[in-house]
Short mmCIF file of C-alpha atoms and ligand atoms in Angstrom, two decimals:
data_model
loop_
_atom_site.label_atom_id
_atom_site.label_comp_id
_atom_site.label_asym_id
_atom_site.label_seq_id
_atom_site.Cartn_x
_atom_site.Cartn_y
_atom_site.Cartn_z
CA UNK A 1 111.74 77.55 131.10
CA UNK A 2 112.27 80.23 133.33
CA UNK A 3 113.53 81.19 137.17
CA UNK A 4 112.37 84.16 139.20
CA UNK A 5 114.85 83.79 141.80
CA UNK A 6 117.79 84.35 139.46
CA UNK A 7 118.57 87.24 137.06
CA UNK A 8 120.65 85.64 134.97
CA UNK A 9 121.20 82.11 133.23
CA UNK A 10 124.56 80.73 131.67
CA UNK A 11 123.67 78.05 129.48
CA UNK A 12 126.12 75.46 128.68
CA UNK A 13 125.38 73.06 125.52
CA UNK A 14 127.16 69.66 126.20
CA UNK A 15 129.11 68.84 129.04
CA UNK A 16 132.47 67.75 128.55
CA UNK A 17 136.08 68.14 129.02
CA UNK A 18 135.93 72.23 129.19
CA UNK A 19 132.27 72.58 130.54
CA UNK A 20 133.08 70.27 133.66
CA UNK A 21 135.44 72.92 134.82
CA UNK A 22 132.54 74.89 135.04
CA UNK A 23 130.40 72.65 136.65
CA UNK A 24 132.99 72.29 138.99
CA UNK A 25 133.37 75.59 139.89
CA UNK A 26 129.83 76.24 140.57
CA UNK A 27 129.96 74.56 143.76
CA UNK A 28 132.62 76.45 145.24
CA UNK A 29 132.25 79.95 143.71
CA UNK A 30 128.36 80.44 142.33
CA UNK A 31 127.89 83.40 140.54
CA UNK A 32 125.23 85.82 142.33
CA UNK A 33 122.19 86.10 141.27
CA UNK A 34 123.30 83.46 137.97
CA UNK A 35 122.02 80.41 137.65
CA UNK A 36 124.15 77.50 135.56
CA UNK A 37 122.07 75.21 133.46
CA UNK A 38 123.26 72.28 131.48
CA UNK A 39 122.41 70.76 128.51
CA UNK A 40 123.34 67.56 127.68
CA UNK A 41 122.53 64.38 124.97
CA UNK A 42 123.63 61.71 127.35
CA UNK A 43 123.57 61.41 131.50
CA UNK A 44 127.10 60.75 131.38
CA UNK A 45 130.52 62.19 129.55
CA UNK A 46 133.45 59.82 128.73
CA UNK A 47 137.03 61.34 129.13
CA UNK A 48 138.15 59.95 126.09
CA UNK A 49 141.90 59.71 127.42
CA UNK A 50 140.66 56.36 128.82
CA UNK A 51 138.63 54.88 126.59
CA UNK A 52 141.39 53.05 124.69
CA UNK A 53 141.88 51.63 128.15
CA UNK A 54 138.23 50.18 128.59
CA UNK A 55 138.17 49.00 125.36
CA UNK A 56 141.81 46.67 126.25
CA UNK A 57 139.68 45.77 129.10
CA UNK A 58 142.19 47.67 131.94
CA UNK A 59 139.31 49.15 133.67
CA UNK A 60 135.63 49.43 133.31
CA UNK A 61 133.76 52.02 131.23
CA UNK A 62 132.75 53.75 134.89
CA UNK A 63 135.98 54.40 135.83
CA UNK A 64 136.16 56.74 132.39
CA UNK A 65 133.03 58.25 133.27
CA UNK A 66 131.21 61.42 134.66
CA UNK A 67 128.02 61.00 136.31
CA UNK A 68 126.45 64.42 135.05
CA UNK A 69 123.09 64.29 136.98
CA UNK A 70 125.34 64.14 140.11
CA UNK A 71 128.10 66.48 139.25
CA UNK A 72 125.01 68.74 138.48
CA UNK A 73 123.11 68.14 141.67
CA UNK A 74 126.72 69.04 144.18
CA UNK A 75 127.64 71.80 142.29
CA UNK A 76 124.24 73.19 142.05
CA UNK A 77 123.94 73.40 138.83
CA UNK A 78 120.28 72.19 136.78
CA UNK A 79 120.83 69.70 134.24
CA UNK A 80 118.10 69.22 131.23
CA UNK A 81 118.46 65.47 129.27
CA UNK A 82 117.73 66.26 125.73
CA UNK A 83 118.26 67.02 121.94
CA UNK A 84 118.50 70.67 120.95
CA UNK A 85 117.33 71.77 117.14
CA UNK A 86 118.08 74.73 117.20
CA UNK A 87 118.53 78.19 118.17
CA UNK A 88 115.89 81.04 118.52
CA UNK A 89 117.59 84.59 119.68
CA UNK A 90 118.36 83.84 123.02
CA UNK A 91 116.70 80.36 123.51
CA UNK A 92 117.85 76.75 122.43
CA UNK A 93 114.73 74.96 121.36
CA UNK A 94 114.77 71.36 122.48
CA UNK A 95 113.07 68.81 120.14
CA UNK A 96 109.70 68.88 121.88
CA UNK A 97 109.81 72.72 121.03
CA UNK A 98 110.37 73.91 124.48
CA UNK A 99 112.49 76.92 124.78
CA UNK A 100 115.85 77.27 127.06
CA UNK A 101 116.85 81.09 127.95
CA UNK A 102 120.08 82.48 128.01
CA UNK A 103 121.81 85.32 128.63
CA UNK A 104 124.99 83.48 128.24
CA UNK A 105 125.49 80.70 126.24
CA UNK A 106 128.43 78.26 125.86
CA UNK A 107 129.03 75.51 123.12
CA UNK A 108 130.97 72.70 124.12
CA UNK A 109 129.29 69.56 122.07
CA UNK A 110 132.91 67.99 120.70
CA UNK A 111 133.27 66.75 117.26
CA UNK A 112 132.81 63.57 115.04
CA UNK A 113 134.57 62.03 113.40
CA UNK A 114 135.18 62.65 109.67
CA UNK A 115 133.33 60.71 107.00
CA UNK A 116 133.69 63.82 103.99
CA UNK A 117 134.08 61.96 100.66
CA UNK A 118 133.45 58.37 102.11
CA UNK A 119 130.42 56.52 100.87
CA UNK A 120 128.85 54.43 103.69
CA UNK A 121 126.88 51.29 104.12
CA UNK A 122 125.88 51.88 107.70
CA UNK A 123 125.97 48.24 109.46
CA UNK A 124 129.62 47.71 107.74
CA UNK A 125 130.51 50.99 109.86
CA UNK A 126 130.86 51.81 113.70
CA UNK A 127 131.87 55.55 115.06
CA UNK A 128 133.47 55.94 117.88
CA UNK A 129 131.18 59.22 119.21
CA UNK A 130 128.84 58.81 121.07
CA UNK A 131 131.72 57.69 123.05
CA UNK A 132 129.26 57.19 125.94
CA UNK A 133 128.03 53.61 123.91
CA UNK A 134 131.06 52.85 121.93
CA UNK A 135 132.15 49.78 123.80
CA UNK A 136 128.31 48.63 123.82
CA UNK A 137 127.65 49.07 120.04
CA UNK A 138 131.59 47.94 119.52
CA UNK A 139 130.30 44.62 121.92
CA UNK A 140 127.22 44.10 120.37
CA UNK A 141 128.79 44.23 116.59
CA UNK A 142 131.10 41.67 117.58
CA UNK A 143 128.71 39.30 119.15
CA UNK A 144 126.85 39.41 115.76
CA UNK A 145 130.28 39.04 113.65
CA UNK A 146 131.28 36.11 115.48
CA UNK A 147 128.01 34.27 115.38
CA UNK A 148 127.76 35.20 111.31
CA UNK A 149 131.12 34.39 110.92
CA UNK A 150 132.32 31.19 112.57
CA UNK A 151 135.09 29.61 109.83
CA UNK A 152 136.71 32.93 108.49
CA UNK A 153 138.50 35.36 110.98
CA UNK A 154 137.02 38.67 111.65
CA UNK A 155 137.87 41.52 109.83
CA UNK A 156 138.13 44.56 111.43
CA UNK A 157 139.51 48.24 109.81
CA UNK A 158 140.12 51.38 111.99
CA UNK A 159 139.96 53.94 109.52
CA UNK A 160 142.45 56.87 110.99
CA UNK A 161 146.09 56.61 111.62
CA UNK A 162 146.21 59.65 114.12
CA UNK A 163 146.67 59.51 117.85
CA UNK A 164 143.10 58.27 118.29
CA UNK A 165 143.08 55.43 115.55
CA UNK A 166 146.57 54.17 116.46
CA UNK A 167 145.58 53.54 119.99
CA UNK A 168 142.83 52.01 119.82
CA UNK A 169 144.34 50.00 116.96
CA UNK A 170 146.40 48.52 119.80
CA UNK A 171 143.91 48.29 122.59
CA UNK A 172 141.02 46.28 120.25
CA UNK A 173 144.20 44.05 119.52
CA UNK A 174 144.89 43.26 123.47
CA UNK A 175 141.73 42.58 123.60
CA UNK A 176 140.92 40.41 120.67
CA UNK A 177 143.90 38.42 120.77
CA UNK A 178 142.54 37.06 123.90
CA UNK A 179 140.01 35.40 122.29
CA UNK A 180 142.17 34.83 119.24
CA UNK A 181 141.99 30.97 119.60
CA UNK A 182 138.27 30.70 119.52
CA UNK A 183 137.75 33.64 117.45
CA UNK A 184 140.24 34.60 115.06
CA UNK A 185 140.81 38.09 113.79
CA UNK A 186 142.78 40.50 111.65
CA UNK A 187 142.63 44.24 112.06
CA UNK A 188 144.23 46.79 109.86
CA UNK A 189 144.64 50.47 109.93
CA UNK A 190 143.69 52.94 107.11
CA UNK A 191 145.08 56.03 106.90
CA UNK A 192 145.30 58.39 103.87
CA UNK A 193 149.12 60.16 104.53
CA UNK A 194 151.75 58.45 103.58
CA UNK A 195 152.87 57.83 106.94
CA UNK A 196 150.76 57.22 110.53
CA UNK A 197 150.84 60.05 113.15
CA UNK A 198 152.61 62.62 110.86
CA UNK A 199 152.56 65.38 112.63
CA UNK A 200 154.57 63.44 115.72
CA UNK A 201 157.99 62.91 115.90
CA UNK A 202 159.67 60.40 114.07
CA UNK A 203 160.97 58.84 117.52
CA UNK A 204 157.29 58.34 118.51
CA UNK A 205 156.26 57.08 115.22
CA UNK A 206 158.38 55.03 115.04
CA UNK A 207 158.16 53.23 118.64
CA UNK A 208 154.59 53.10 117.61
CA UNK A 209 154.53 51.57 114.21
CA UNK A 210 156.98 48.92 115.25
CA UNK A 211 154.63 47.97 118.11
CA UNK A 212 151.61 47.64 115.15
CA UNK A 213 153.97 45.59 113.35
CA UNK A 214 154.96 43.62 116.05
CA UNK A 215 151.68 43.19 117.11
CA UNK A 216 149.80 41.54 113.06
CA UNK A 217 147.80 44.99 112.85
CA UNK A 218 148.44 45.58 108.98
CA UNK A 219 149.22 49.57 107.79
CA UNK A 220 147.41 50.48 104.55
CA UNK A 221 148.64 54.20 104.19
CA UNK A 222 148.38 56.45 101.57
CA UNK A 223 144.72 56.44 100.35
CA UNK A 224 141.72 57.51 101.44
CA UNK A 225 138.94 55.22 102.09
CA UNK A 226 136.00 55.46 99.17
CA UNK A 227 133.69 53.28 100.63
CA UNK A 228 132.52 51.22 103.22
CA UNK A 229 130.55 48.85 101.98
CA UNK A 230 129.24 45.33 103.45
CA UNK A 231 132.30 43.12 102.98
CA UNK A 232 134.48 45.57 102.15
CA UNK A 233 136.60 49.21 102.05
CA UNK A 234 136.74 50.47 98.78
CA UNK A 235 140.21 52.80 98.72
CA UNK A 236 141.15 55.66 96.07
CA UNK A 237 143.37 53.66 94.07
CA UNK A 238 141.19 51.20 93.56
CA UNK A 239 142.99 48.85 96.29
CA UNK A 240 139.96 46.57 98.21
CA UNK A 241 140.63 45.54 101.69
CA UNK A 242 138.22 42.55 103.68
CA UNK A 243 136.03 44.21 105.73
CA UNK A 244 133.61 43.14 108.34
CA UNK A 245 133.58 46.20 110.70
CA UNK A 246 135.30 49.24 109.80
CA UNK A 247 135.45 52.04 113.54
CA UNK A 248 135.73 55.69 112.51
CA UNK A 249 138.40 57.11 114.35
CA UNK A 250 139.45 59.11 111.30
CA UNK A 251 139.97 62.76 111.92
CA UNK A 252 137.24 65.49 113.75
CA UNK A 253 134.69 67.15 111.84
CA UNK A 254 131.51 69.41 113.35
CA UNK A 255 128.51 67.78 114.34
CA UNK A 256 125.47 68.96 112.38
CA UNK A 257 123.93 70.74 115.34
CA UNK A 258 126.54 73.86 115.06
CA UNK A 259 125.13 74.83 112.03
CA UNK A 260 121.69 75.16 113.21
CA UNK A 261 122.53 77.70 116.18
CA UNK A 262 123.40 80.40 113.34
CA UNK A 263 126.89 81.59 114.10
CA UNK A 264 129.67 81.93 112.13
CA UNK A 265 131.78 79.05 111.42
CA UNK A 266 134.95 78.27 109.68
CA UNK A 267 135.33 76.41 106.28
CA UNK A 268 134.85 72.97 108.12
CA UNK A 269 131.42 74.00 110.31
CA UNK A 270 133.01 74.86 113.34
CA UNK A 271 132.28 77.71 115.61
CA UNK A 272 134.42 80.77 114.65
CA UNK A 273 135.61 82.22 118.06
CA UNK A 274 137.72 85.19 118.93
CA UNK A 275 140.88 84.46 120.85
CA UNK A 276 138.62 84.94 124.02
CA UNK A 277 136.35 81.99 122.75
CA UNK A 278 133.57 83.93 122.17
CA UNK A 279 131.92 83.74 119.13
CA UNK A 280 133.00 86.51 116.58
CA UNK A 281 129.51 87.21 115.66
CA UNK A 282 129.83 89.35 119.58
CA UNK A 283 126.93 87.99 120.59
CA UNK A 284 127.32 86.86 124.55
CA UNK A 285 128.41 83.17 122.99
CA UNK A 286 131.03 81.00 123.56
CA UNK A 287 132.26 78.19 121.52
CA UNK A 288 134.83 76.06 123.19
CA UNK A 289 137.01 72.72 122.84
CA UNK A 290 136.27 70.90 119.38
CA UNK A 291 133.42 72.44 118.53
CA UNK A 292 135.39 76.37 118.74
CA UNK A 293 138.01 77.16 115.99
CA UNK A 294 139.40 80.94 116.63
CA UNK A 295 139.88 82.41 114.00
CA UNK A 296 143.70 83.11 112.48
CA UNK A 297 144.74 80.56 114.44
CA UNK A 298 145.66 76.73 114.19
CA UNK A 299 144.60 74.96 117.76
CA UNK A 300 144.47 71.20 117.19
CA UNK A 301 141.06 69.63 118.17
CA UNK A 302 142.68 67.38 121.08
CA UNK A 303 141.59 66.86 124.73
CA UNK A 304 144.39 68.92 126.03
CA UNK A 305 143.32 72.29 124.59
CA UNK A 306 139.99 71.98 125.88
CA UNK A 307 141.07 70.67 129.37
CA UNK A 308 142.94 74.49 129.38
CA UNK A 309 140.11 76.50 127.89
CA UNK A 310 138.07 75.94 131.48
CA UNK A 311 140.05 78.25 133.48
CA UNK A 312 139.71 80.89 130.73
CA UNK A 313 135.72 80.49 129.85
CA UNK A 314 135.37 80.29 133.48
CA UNK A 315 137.08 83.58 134.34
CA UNK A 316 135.26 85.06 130.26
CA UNK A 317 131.94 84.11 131.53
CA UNK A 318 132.39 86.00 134.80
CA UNK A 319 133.96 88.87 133.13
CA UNK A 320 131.06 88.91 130.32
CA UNK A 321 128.58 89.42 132.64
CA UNK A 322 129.92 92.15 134.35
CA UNK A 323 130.78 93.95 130.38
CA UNK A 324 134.72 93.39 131.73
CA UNK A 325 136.99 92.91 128.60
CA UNK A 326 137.50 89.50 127.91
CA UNK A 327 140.97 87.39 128.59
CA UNK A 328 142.51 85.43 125.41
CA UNK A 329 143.38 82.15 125.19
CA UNK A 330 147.12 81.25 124.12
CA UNK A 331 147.63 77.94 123.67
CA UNK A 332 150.73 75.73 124.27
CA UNK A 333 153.08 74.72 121.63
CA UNK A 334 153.72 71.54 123.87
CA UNK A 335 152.29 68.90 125.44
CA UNK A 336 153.26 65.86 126.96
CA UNK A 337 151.36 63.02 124.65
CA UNK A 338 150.92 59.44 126.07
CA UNK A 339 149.08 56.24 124.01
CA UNK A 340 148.32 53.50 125.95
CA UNK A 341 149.49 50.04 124.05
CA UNK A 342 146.71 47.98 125.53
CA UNK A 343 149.15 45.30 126.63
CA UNK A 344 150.84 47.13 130.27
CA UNK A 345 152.97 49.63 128.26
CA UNK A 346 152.48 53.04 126.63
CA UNK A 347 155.12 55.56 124.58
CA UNK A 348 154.98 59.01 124.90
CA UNK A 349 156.73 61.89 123.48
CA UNK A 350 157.73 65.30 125.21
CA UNK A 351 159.46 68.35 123.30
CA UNK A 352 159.89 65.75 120.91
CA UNK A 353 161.43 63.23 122.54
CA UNK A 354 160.21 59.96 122.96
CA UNK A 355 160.26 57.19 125.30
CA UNK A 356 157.97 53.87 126.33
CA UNK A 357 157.63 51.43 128.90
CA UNK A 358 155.25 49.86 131.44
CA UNK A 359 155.77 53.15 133.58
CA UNK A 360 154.52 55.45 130.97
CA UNK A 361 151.19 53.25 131.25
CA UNK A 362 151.59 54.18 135.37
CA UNK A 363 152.50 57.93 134.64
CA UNK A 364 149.06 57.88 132.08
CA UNK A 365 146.77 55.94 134.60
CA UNK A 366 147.60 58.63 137.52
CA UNK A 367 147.38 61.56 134.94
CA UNK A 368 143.58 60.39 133.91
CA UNK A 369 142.33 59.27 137.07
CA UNK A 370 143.17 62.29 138.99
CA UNK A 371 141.37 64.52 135.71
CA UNK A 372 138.71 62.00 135.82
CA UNK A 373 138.44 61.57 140.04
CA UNK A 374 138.03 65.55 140.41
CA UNK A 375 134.25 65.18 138.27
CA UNK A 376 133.09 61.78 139.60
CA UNK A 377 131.27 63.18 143.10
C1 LIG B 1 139.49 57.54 121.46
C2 LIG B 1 139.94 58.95 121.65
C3 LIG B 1 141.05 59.19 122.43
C4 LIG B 1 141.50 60.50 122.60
N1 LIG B 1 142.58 60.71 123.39
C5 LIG B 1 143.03 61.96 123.57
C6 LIG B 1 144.18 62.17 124.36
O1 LIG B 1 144.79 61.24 124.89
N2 LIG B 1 144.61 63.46 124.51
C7 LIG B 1 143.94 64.51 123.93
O2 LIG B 1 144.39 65.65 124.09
N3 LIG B 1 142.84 64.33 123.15
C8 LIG B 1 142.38 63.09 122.96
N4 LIG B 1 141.26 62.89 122.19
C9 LIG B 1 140.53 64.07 121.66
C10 LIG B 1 139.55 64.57 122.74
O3 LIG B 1 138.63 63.57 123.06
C11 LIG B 1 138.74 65.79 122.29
O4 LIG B 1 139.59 66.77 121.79
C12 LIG B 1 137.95 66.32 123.50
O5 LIG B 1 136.98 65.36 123.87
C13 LIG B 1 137.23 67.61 123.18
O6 LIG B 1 136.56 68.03 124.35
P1 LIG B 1 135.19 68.83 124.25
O7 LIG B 1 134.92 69.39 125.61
O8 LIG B 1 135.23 69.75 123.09
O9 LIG B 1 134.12 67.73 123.87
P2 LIG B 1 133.76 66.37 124.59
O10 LIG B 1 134.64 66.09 125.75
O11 LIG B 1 133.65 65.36 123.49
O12 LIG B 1 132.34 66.67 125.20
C14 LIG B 1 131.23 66.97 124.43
C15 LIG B 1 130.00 66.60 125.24
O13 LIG B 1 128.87 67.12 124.57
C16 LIG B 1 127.88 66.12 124.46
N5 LIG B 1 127.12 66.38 123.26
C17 LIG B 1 127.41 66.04 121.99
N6 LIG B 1 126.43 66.44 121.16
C18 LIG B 1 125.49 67.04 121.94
C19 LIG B 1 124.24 67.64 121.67
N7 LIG B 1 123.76 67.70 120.44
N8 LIG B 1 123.54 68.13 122.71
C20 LIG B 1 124.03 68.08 123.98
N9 LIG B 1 125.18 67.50 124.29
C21 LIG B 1 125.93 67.00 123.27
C22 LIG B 1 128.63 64.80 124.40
O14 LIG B 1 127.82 63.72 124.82
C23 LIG B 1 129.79 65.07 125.35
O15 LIG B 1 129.44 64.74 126.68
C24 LIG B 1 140.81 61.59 121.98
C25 LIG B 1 139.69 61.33 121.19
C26 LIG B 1 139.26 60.03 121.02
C27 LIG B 1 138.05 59.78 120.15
#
């Protein structure tokens, strides 16, 4: 695929909470000459800030969504639908073997979740990437589970007491225990630390395992899941727990893809960047939000770092192309953390203090929607 009206291409691979930037830009400040070209697996991105919230039933799965063909199309930008295998020099190969050129390439395709060390029976297991489908397969699952399994209550494990598994912990249980009557269920979350959320402050732990308490979602901390198998989740000390559905929400790992575009990665397969996010084999590369780890340093995989890498990449890819040096990325110690309880409240914590309350929920809503309402042209 090639363009004689433009010199240049940028390439981005995946389209999500750092690449919209990007997109977004394109329509107001083109680069001359450059033309931006999109790769993507699915026609739409989730922000994944909201997801808990479609899953509680709040809003609808569009209101979480990014329409990319349309983004694309009023920025200016050319989107391609597809599945790349690999990398050739300076081409991604899509699966039918045709060749995308690049003169500079970005990586932004997220992560997975983590399954290292677990043995598993696939229809006993649902992940929550592609987030794009989750509430489909999640729907779909359930319809099945309830029509297998009318005497006994539905047993359902989130496997991953971080931010992530805790919320949606909460939100499947605002939403299940509206159709508790009918359809009983039990959930309980598995995580392998001793404690839920352990990096967060104890205030904000705490608000948020009494509301799991409060709320029947059983804790079993401590041990790593084994196995999922049909029926059941096998833990490391032996411990069994009922199983009928067990969500991955457990923490990120690198989808198999980054290890097929031949760059160097770090010990867990992600994309090893300098502090400017480009990739430290100096090719013109970047690797940014999940799937970029820079090197020396400890940036959490979370949504907020990649929401602030944007600015930067945008201002690296300009610079990059004109052989400028390259700006670094410094990352905030801090950020203001929010989980939506499924049920009109949320907690939060900021500098480590906590706090919770219907108005949380409001101050959440208004912080998503206006990310979310800047992509959605
Ligand atoms: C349920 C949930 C809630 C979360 N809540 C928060 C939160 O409140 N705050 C926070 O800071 N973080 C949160 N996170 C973490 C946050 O989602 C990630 O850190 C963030 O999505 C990373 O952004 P990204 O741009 O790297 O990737 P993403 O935003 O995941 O975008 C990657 C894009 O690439 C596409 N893609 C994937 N594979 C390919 C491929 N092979 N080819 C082409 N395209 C591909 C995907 O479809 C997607 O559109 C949450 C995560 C989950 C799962």
């Amino acid at each position: 695929m090639s363009d004689t009206k433009h010199t240049k291409t940028i390439l981005l691979l995946g389209v999500g909470h750092t690449h919209a930037h990007i997109v977004r830009n394109w329509k107001h400040n083109p680069i001359p000459d450059t033309r931006l070209v999109c790769i993507s697996n699915f026609p739409t991105t989730v922000y994944s800030g909201m997801l808990p919230g479609v899953l509680a039933g709040q809003f609808p799965l569009q209101a979480a969504q990014i329409d990319l063909q349309r983004l694309c199309d009023w920025a200016g930008a050319q989107l391609i639908l597809g599945h790349i295998t690999h990398r050739s020099g300076r081409n991604l190969v899509l699966a039918d073997g045709t060749k995308v050129a690049f003169d500079v390439l970005s990586v932004g395709i997220g992560s997975i979740p983590a399954t290292e060390g677990i043995e598993i029976a696939p229809p006993a297991c649902l992940s929550i990437k592609p987030m794009q489908d989750f509430t489909q397969r999640l729907n779909d699952r359930l319809d099945r589970l309830r029509f297998q399994n009318r005497s006994e209550p539905i047993r359902i494990s989130i496997i991953g007491g971080g931010m992530a598994g805790c919320e949606i912990a909460l939100c499947l249980q605002a939403r299940l225990s509206q159709t508790a009557r009918e359809i009983p269920f039990e959930l309980t979350l598995v995580h392998d630390a001793e404690e839920i959320l352990q990096t967060e402050s104890s205030g904000f732990r705490h608000r948020v395992r009494k509301e799991l308490e409060q709320r029947q979602v059983r804790l079993a901390t401590g041990h790593r899941v084994r196995e999922i198998s049909i029926g059941a989740l096998h833990l490391e000390n032996d411990r069994t727990i009922g199983n009928n559905l067990a969500i991955l929400a457990s923490g990120a790992a690198a989808p198999s893809l980054l290890c097929q575009l031949e760059l160097p990665q770090d010990e867990r397969g992600f994309l090893l960047t300098e502090e400017s996010l480009q990739s430290t084999s100096e090719e013109p590369i970047f690797a940014v939000g999940d799937s970029g780890s820079i090197q020396k340093k400890s940036v959490p995989k979370a949504g907020v770092y990649a929401v602030r890498q944007g600015p930067l990449l945008w201002d690296n890819l300009q610079r990059l192309l004109k052989e400028d040096s390259l700006k670094k990325f410094s990352p905030q110690e801090n950020f203001l953390k929010l989980m939506n309880f499924g049920n009109g409240s949320a907690a939060g914590v900021w500098h480590g203090i906590s706090f919770q309350g219907a108005w949380a929920l409001h101050l959440k809503n208004w912080i998503d929607r206006s990310f979310v309402n800047k992509y959605q042209q």
